[in-house]
């Protein structure tokens, strides 16, 4: 994806910006555009505000710095290689910037805002896998953006809320996102975009954020379609959203652990703050997020948008229903399964051949079926709530090639390069024509969805209430999940005495 230096100048609400065209001169690229004022000093922990205007032309050809976060350069560095990691140590509290890839000389293009993953505590828009050149070549305006993460995003307590106009605190990542969407509404026509046809797309924690916004009255009208990859908030056992009370308790415990006051927290060096215990859950604040996702879906709150929700086998590693925190016997693993399935436990043991199945193989099959059944459950509950907009669910099984592909297979995040149709040169020598063809296919599917909110491809046409899309490069098709299994899984979800 070579880039030359042919300049492209666009006027936005704060002033003029200079980007450049790619080497083929069919995509205009702008990086590091400030969409809000830096959230520093008195704006720490506060809602974003408009960036001051500037004189002259602002150079926007380099990524802005990523949000302040812990160093994750070596987290699973044989799995998520460098294309999945934000620019090393290029972090700043002054991070509210976005990047735009837009078709050159086209009008009324569909617009996509991409939310990075990172467990709510890390990540940023400079990951190489988020390159938008190929999608822009297909007629889409593709945007990535930085928002606050970790404690700088999710700290909330009574005193901070009392200072706010909304009397709420925390969820700065969602406030940043809403502000970015409003910026798009105001400015994207200058890049050839249709501000009335916006899709929000996120993976992992980014998927949780877009699903949270799909229920939000504050964000309603700012987008039409949602893509959520690798994170199902509907049945969320791994990292449920905090209640306001829980968020206040966690934040106040942080103050106690650091032995500082709120006023001191506002002044402390941002990196020092981040290196202490990190806050990492969205908050049901009663303003942006009125309730947890499942009850909001059942209330019809998401009925105004179309939604794609999907998973890969490796997502179970990040939040499998029955995770083994330490070496365990099969008998020990069966204890939480019995608590989950209750009266269906004996039937589950027969279906999954528990007596004869090796423990880790059994764990994989159980967690895989949970990933699929929970998405189908979400789609059916949306239908019951009267949603006329489309709902699509997929299970992506194609292994991403690399040095340890036989071990990791389709790992958490592995589907992103295929839907982006961007294949990093860092894996040159591993990619095959099958990978390239698969990326071409999946990106075409997404582009159709961005344009229309619908997918006509046969692999996304469902006939029964247990259908889902199996995506594996060799034979993409609709699969019907076992009705008997599905009913057992639904009873298992309903056995839990809490909202997910």
Steps between C-alpha positions, in 0.01 A plus 500: 500500500752762392427864558633800313507862610235648274320735737125508556351793694154488660321762706339377824323683783825591682704605196677352200690169508751352259513131424627317197401257228620141488732391221207405273344843567159344563497528882543817706658438841496726804656399832505656844202735449405649839125446545484642853712708734774311686342344815776631726522726805151605606349278225637176648206265575263751333283481189685601181464855369551661161857545383606867463515629144841545339640731235670374190511137391560224757718215378310171551726233358617315815303303758423681822637352819310209651320536833707460816516128585714223642776354285355191330774463237583150620155370585466174306767634266507168314126538434409866455807606307595861437220576254255461791686735738484881503820690429731417789497762774340765278247583770352822628208627705451733203363222281162602350585470132357312203622369165305497175537294184259629235449428131639782291243712317188304605184624669242354739720209607396283797703577812651259754643589842723224637544439877829330595523209744719479806296390800396862574856565628719506188501534122483782252435595140859454378489117494609398153209256458260797504631639169199619299641535150332192352158584643530855369581364156164320518311826551489526881621785720679316779596672825700388802524705816666514839306528823591485867557158659541348844481718809512822297178384334316303767570674831167603655399614846244713680707818512600482136137442402386801700733719291350376171217667311334158465578402863676190365867400474703229328442352151729762347570256216131507407482878540803534271333269246175697502697821453687341208168394344368855534822626336432258214143626471629855465806447282499177301324651197823694439669165433220368277313314772129451567445609862166319500657161425751427777599157636682447829730196503697364793691190601548362854454790745422713194209264431373554853517876445305495173236272651469732800449794263237302308280518812573864582249781456791745511653340190177425314487642148878520462533160324286240320697176515717315752773236463612329822782247475625277778292630792140410578358730767168320491634201691803656667660293772863600455480877554148622582434872510524663842204655674559859611540374857764246393683764295505741794630227731779402259603861443494592869702187580757623249523831687554310824766274348688799362438695822398816315197725470288565189665841460842335511384239250413779258857631520706181513718403204277305261747216451538455874122479525485238228773288656287456811199266506301556183123538473375289209120479480232711339253655742121486506489872575130564436589755233698360207446142619157470659515129582694185419488382142258205525211692662556791261476266199182348640355849544547568128778756553708358213213473252609809306823344365616194309759289680768248403636308798768233468768293669805283437602189695780691671253741659440229760856551622411860589173423672402137475203398707693225680859622525766309693693752708732223617561134418184312584348156477198427285295461819597850611403640160160332517405687820431838328340318207253335737426837660442653157287231335324381819221256405646458149843392629451126444373564148799726431735225617346263245498752213865593553608144593655629822593152622723425201608847382846628594465801730655775285321377190174506697577851622556615143173352374299646788647848461461492121132413530452777755647754256256389229189442714533832683503693172197313368329569834571871452357496145184323613445734796537796264236346273266454799549868585361589157822591319438529127862592431737224397694282744786281378716265706818327386761255624838551332725191507775574244844487670716808444833376360809578702785348699264325743184462295466129584487589869280810490278447194232770475611698805329801661524783238593265215200592285580873491757496213259298285205734543738795450655319201838621618780244531806623685843463336617388846347162412634484146590142425201374697208650305357286218267568210225346710551773761491774236186358338332467839582861584360618168179309566447612861581864428248495214239363742575779749497774237156386386386515862651847549311623196161336559482356853435161338697204358372315195766226497363147550730445798291754694147389406335335799189282491471374858544649847822305555683598180835681497777567247804273501796684344802283426636607157437162338121482528322801650145395574200508730511241777207401718606455861349195676155599624535267798834652597370852446203451733730360768738795467215750522376335819857523629509873433162540664618304805736785591348716770621830356497717194794419277 
